[in-house]
Amino acid sequence: MKENIKFEQIYYNNYNKVVRICMGYVKGNEPLAQDLAQEVFVKVWEGLERFKGESKISTWIYRITVNTCLLELRKKKYTSNKNIEDQAEIYEVDSHAQKESQLNQLHRCIQHLSVDKKALIVLEMEDIPQKEISVILGLSHEVVRTRIHRIKNELKTCILNGTL
């Protein structure tokens, strides 16, 4: 019973962030992101007893999330290069719609990044500390800092010019 309560708390504390991370990998496909999140939490449930506590539990969960999403990308080959025009949205005057459109443009640009770059920027967008990202991805903190800076510049170029 105590383990069920612990898992429920872990689930509720991390579910929304896991779904958002998954959304970054699957081009904003919310139903697929939710399916992947459920798969992540099945893996968390199955592995909870083996969690050693050498890192924060959220770090461990985000690592499982990244690995699950990368596996899905390999299976479905979401990394194919599609034209941005194929995914273009109609811009409305409404500021809410304009912000949503800018967010969609950002997600389209993110989809054109390599899988490694996508993993970094999606975690960064979730406000996960860069030191924690370095643990999740197995990179040094300095490498993470440098790559994120470069990726942000690439995304700015993509958003301003419509290309990477």
PDB file of C-alpha atoms in Angstrom:
ATOM      1  CA  MET A   1       0.000   0.000   0.000  1.00  0.00           C
ATOM      2  CA  LYS A   2       2.807   2.417   0.914  1.00  0.00           C
ATOM      3  CA  GLU A   3       4.498   1.768  -2.455  1.00  0.00           C
ATOM      4  CA  ASN A   4       1.213   2.576  -4.289  1.00  0.00           C
ATOM      5  CA  ILE A   5       0.963   5.925  -2.492  1.00  0.00           C
ATOM      6  CA  LYS A   6       4.605   6.712  -3.331  1.00  0.00           C
ATOM      7  CA  PHE A   7       4.079   5.849  -7.000  1.00  0.00           C
ATOM      8  CA  GLU A   8       0.881   7.918  -7.202  1.00  0.00           C
ATOM      9  CA  GLN A   9       2.724  10.941  -5.837  1.00  0.00           C
ATOM     10  CA  ILE A  10       5.612  10.420  -8.271  1.00  0.00           C
ATOM     11  CA  TYR A  11       3.092  10.103 -11.100  1.00  0.00           C
ATOM     12  CA  TYR A  12       1.173  13.267 -10.233  1.00  0.00           C
ATOM     13  CA  ASN A  13       4.354  15.270  -9.613  1.00  0.00           C
ATOM     14  CA  ASN A  14       5.892  14.355 -12.980  1.00  0.00           C
ATOM     15  CA  TYR A  15       3.124  13.422 -15.442  1.00  0.00           C
ATOM     16  CA  ASN A  16       2.547  16.859 -17.005  1.00  0.00           C
ATOM     17  CA  LYS A  17       6.242  17.496 -17.555  1.00  0.00           C
ATOM     18  CA  VAL A  18       6.731  14.024 -19.053  1.00  0.00           C
ATOM     19  CA  VAL A  19       3.851  14.658 -21.492  1.00  0.00           C
ATOM     20  CA  ARG A  20       5.348  18.035 -22.506  1.00  0.00           C
ATOM     21  CA  ILE A  21       8.748  16.441 -23.097  1.00  0.00           C
ATOM     22  CA  CYS A  22       7.094  13.753 -25.216  1.00  0.00           C
ATOM     23  CA  MET A  23       5.162  16.420 -27.166  1.00  0.00           C
ATOM     24  CA  GLY A  24       8.479  17.931 -28.185  1.00  0.00           C
ATOM     25  CA  TYR A  25       9.514  14.625 -29.716  1.00  0.00           C
ATOM     26  CA  VAL A  26       6.279  13.748 -31.518  1.00  0.00           C
ATOM     27  CA  LYS A  27       5.537  17.039 -33.257  1.00  0.00           C
ATOM     28  CA  GLY A  28       2.859  18.096 -30.801  1.00  0.00           C
ATOM     29  CA  ASN A  29       0.790  14.912 -31.277  1.00  0.00           C
ATOM     30  CA  GLU A  30      -0.894  15.003 -27.863  1.00  0.00           C
ATOM     31  CA  PRO A  31      -2.550  11.558 -27.941  1.00  0.00           C
ATOM     32  CA  LEU A  32       0.761   9.930 -28.882  1.00  0.00           C
ATOM     33  CA  ALA A  33       2.582  11.975 -26.228  1.00  0.00           C
ATOM     34  CA  GLN A  34       0.089  10.780 -23.625  1.00  0.00           C
ATOM     35  CA  ASP A  35       0.566   7.172 -24.762  1.00  0.00           C
ATOM     36  CA  LEU A  36       4.334   7.568 -24.455  1.00  0.00           C
ATOM     37  CA  ALA A  37       3.928   9.127 -21.005  1.00  0.00           C
ATOM     38  CA  GLN A  38       1.898   6.111 -19.909  1.00  0.00           C
ATOM     39  CA  GLU A  39       4.646   3.857 -21.254  1.00  0.00           C
ATOM     40  CA  VAL A  40       7.190   5.882 -19.277  1.00  0.00           C
ATOM     41  CA  PHE A  41       5.238   5.439 -16.059  1.00  0.00           C
ATOM     42  CA  VAL A  42       4.831   1.712 -16.641  1.00  0.00           C
ATOM     43  CA  LYS A  43       8.644   1.580 -16.841  1.00  0.00           C
ATOM     44  CA  VAL A  44       8.905   3.743 -13.701  1.00  0.00           C
ATOM     45  CA  TRP A  45       6.501   1.410 -11.852  1.00  0.00           C
ATOM     46  CA  GLU A  46       8.432  -1.650 -12.961  1.00  0.00           C
ATOM     47  CA  GLY A  47      11.800  -0.146 -12.074  1.00  0.00           C
ATOM     48  CA  LEU A  48      10.913   1.742  -8.902  1.00  0.00           C
ATOM     49  CA  GLU A  49      12.308  -0.952  -6.618  1.00  0.00           C
ATOM     50  CA  ARG A  50      15.617  -0.831  -8.515  1.00  0.00           C
ATOM     51  CA  PHE A  51      15.920   2.976  -8.296  1.00  0.00           C
ATOM     52  CA  LYS A  52      19.073   3.528  -6.244  1.00  0.00           C
ATOM     53  CA  GLY A  53      18.542   7.176  -5.360  1.00  0.00           C
ATOM     54  CA  GLU A  54      21.896   8.230  -6.842  1.00  0.00           C
ATOM     55  CA  SER A  55      20.087  11.100  -8.568  1.00  0.00           C
ATOM     56  CA  LYS A  56      16.781  12.864  -8.087  1.00  0.00           C
ATOM     57  CA  ILE A  57      13.838  10.678  -9.011  1.00  0.00           C
ATOM     58  CA  SER A  58      12.761  13.299 -11.555  1.00  0.00           C
ATOM     59  CA  THR A  59      16.161  13.005 -13.279  1.00  0.00           C
ATOM     60  CA  TRP A  60      15.687   9.253 -13.502  1.00  0.00           C
ATOM     61  CA  ILE A  61      12.143   9.686 -14.877  1.00  0.00           C
ATOM     62  CA  TYR A  62      13.283  12.235 -17.496  1.00  0.00           C
ATOM     63  CA  ARG A  63      16.012   9.839 -18.602  1.00  0.00           C
ATOM     64  CA  ILE A  64      13.395   7.119 -19.054  1.00  0.00           C
ATOM     65  CA  THR A  65      11.238   9.654 -20.941  1.00  0.00           C
ATOM     66  CA  VAL A  66      14.045  10.617 -23.323  1.00  0.00           C
ATOM     67  CA  ASN A  67      14.912   6.975 -23.983  1.00  0.00           C
ATOM     68  CA  THR A  68      11.253   6.042 -24.551  1.00  0.00           C
ATOM     69  CA  CYS A  69      10.758   8.936 -26.978  1.00  0.00           C
ATOM     70  CA  LEU A  70      13.977   8.159 -28.845  1.00  0.00           C
ATOM     71  CA  LEU A  71      12.850   4.554 -29.226  1.00  0.00           C
ATOM     72  CA  GLU A  72       9.522   5.777 -30.619  1.00  0.00           C
ATOM     73  CA  LEU A  73      11.326   8.083 -33.063  1.00  0.00           C
ATOM     74  CA  ARG A  74      13.402   5.178 -34.315  1.00  0.00           C
ATOM     75  CA  LYS A  75      10.299   3.015 -34.687  1.00  0.00           C
ATOM     76  CA  LYS A  76       8.144   5.575 -36.465  1.00  0.00           C
ATOM     77  CA  LYS A  77      10.940   7.536 -38.167  1.00  0.00           C
ATOM     78  CA  TYR A  78       9.557  10.911 -37.128  1.00  0.00           C
ATOM     79  CA  THR A  79      12.888  12.450 -38.055  1.00  0.00           C
ATOM     80  CA  SER A  80      12.063  12.507 -41.769  1.00  0.00           C
ATOM     81  CA  ASN A  81      12.558  15.904 -43.351  1.00  0.00           C
ATOM     82  CA  LYS A  82       9.188  17.388 -44.155  1.00  0.00           C
ATOM     83  CA  ASN A  83       8.770  20.840 -45.556  1.00  0.00           C
ATOM     84  CA  ILE A  84       7.793  23.442 -43.020  1.00  0.00           C
ATOM     85  CA  GLU A  85       5.072  24.471 -45.471  1.00  0.00           C
ATOM     86  CA  ASP A  86       3.385  21.093 -44.969  1.00  0.00           C
ATOM     87  CA  GLN A  87       2.790  22.024 -41.353  1.00  0.00           C
ATOM     88  CA  ALA A  88       2.056  25.741 -41.806  1.00  0.00           C
ATOM     89  CA  GLU A  89      -0.717  27.254 -39.704  1.00  0.00           C
ATOM     90  CA  ILE A  90      -3.041  30.113 -40.639  1.00  0.00           C
ATOM     91  CA  TYR A  91      -2.080  33.189 -38.610  1.00  0.00           C
ATOM     92  CA  GLU A  92      -4.902  35.052 -36.917  1.00  0.00           C
ATOM     93  CA  VAL A  93      -4.879  38.653 -35.709  1.00  0.00           C
ATOM     94  CA  ASP A  94      -5.819  37.544 -32.213  1.00  0.00           C
ATOM     95  CA  SER A  95      -2.732  37.766 -29.946  1.00  0.00           C
ATOM     96  CA  HIS A  96      -3.511  34.395 -28.357  1.00  0.00           C
ATOM     97  CA  ALA A  97      -3.587  32.777 -31.777  1.00  0.00           C
ATOM     98  CA  GLN A  98      -0.395  34.625 -32.697  1.00  0.00           C
ATOM     99  CA  LYS A  99       1.410  33.279 -29.615  1.00  0.00           C
ATOM    100  CA  GLU A 100       0.137  29.802 -30.361  1.00  0.00           C
ATOM    101  CA  SER A 101       1.326  30.171 -33.929  1.00  0.00           C
ATOM    102  CA  GLN A 102       4.786  31.239 -32.745  1.00  0.00           C
ATOM    103  CA  LEU A 103       4.891  28.229 -30.459  1.00  0.00           C
ATOM    104  CA  ASN A 104       3.905  25.993 -33.381  1.00  0.00           C
ATOM    105  CA  GLN A 105       6.673  27.561 -35.474  1.00  0.00           C
ATOM    106  CA  LEU A 106       9.133  26.829 -32.679  1.00  0.00           C
ATOM    107  CA  HIS A 107       7.984  23.190 -32.538  1.00  0.00           C
ATOM    108  CA  ARG A 108       8.305  22.880 -36.326  1.00  0.00           C
ATOM    109  CA  CYS A 109      11.854  24.217 -36.097  1.00  0.00           C
ATOM    110  CA  ILE A 110      12.641  21.817 -33.251  1.00  0.00           C
ATOM    111  CA  GLN A 111      11.459  18.916 -35.423  1.00  0.00           C
ATOM    112  CA  HIS A 112      14.183  19.756 -37.948  1.00  0.00           C
ATOM    113  CA  LEU A 113      16.911  19.370 -35.324  1.00  0.00           C
ATOM    114  CA  SER A 114      18.903  16.177 -34.982  1.00  0.00           C
ATOM    115  CA  VAL A 115      17.702  13.730 -32.344  1.00  0.00           C
ATOM    116  CA  ASP A 116      20.576  14.693 -30.008  1.00  0.00           C
ATOM    117  CA  LYS A 117      19.867  18.422 -30.325  1.00  0.00           C
ATOM    118  CA  LYS A 118      16.153  17.800 -29.843  1.00  0.00           C
ATOM    119  CA  ALA A 119      16.820  15.915 -26.598  1.00  0.00           C
ATOM    120  CA  LEU A 120      18.826  18.836 -25.236  1.00  0.00           C
ATOM    121  CA  ILE A 121      16.428  21.624 -26.158  1.00  0.00           C
ATOM    122  CA  VAL A 122      13.272  19.804 -25.047  1.00  0.00           C
ATOM    123  CA  LEU A 123      14.759  19.254 -21.594  1.00  0.00           C
ATOM    124  CA  GLU A 124      15.971  22.867 -21.491  1.00  0.00           C
ATOM    125  CA  MET A 125      12.480  24.095 -22.387  1.00  0.00           C
ATOM    126  CA  GLU A 126      11.127  22.191 -19.396  1.00  0.00           C
ATOM    127  CA  ASP A 127      13.379  24.267 -17.130  1.00  0.00           C
ATOM    128  CA  ILE A 128      15.358  21.243 -16.082  1.00  0.00           C
ATOM    129  CA  PRO A 129      18.689  22.561 -14.750  1.00  0.00           C
ATOM    130  CA  GLN A 130      21.564  22.121 -17.186  1.00  0.00           C
ATOM    131  CA  LYS A 131      23.559  20.142 -14.624  1.00  0.00           C
ATOM    132  CA  GLU A 132      20.642  17.718 -14.372  1.00  0.00           C
ATOM    133  CA  ILE A 133      20.406  17.555 -18.186  1.00  0.00           C
ATOM    134  CA  SER A 134      24.082  16.612 -18.272  1.00  0.00           C
ATOM    135  CA  VAL A 135      23.342  13.679 -15.937  1.00  0.00           C
ATOM    136  CA  ILE A 136      20.258  12.625 -17.930  1.00  0.00           C
ATOM    137  CA  LEU A 137      22.121  12.637 -21.251  1.00  0.00           C
ATOM    138  CA  GLY A 138      25.526  11.536 -19.965  1.00  0.00           C
ATOM    139  CA  LEU A 139      27.347  14.681 -21.137  1.00  0.00           C
ATOM    140  CA  SER A 140      29.542  17.144 -19.274  1.00  0.00           C
ATOM    141  CA  HIS A 141      27.870  20.310 -18.014  1.00  0.00           C
ATOM    142  CA  GLU A 142      30.129  22.447 -20.215  1.00  0.00           C
ATOM    143  CA  VAL A 143      29.150  20.480 -23.338  1.00  0.00           C
ATOM    144  CA  VAL A 144      25.466  20.864 -22.450  1.00  0.00           C
ATOM    145  CA  ARG A 145      25.843  24.640 -21.940  1.00  0.00           C
ATOM    146  CA  THR A 146      27.658  25.116 -25.237  1.00  0.00           C
ATOM    147  CA  ARG A 147      25.297  22.937 -27.264  1.00  0.00           C
ATOM    148  CA  ILE A 148      22.180  24.564 -25.830  1.00  0.00           C
ATOM    149  CA  HIS A 149      23.558  27.997 -26.707  1.00  0.00           C
ATOM    150  CA  ARG A 150      24.215  26.869 -30.290  1.00  0.00           C
ATOM    151  CA  ILE A 151      20.817  25.196 -30.594  1.00  0.00           C
ATOM    152  CA  LYS A 152      19.060  28.366 -29.410  1.00  0.00           C
ATOM    153  CA  ASN A 153      20.887  30.326 -32.101  1.00  0.00           C
ATOM    154  CA  GLU A 154      19.820  27.765 -34.729  1.00  0.00           C
ATOM    155  CA  LEU A 155      16.215  28.003 -33.569  1.00  0.00           C
ATOM    156  CA  LYS A 156      16.282  31.813 -33.695  1.00  0.00           C
ATOM    157  CA  THR A 157      17.544  31.623 -37.272  1.00  0.00           C
ATOM    158  CA  CYS A 158      14.871  29.082 -38.161  1.00  0.00           C
ATOM    159  CA  ILE A 159      12.081  31.176 -36.659  1.00  0.00           C
ATOM    160  CA  LEU A 160      13.274  34.417 -38.280  1.00  0.00           C
ATOM    161  CA  ASN A 161      14.063  32.965 -41.694  1.00  0.00           C
ATOM    162  CA  GLY A 162      11.807  29.935 -41.767  1.00  0.00           C
ATOM    163  CA  THR A 163      14.790  27.596 -42.195  1.00  0.00           C
ATOM    164  CA  LEU A 164      17.639  26.107 -40.167  1.00  0.00           C
TER     165      LEU A 164
END
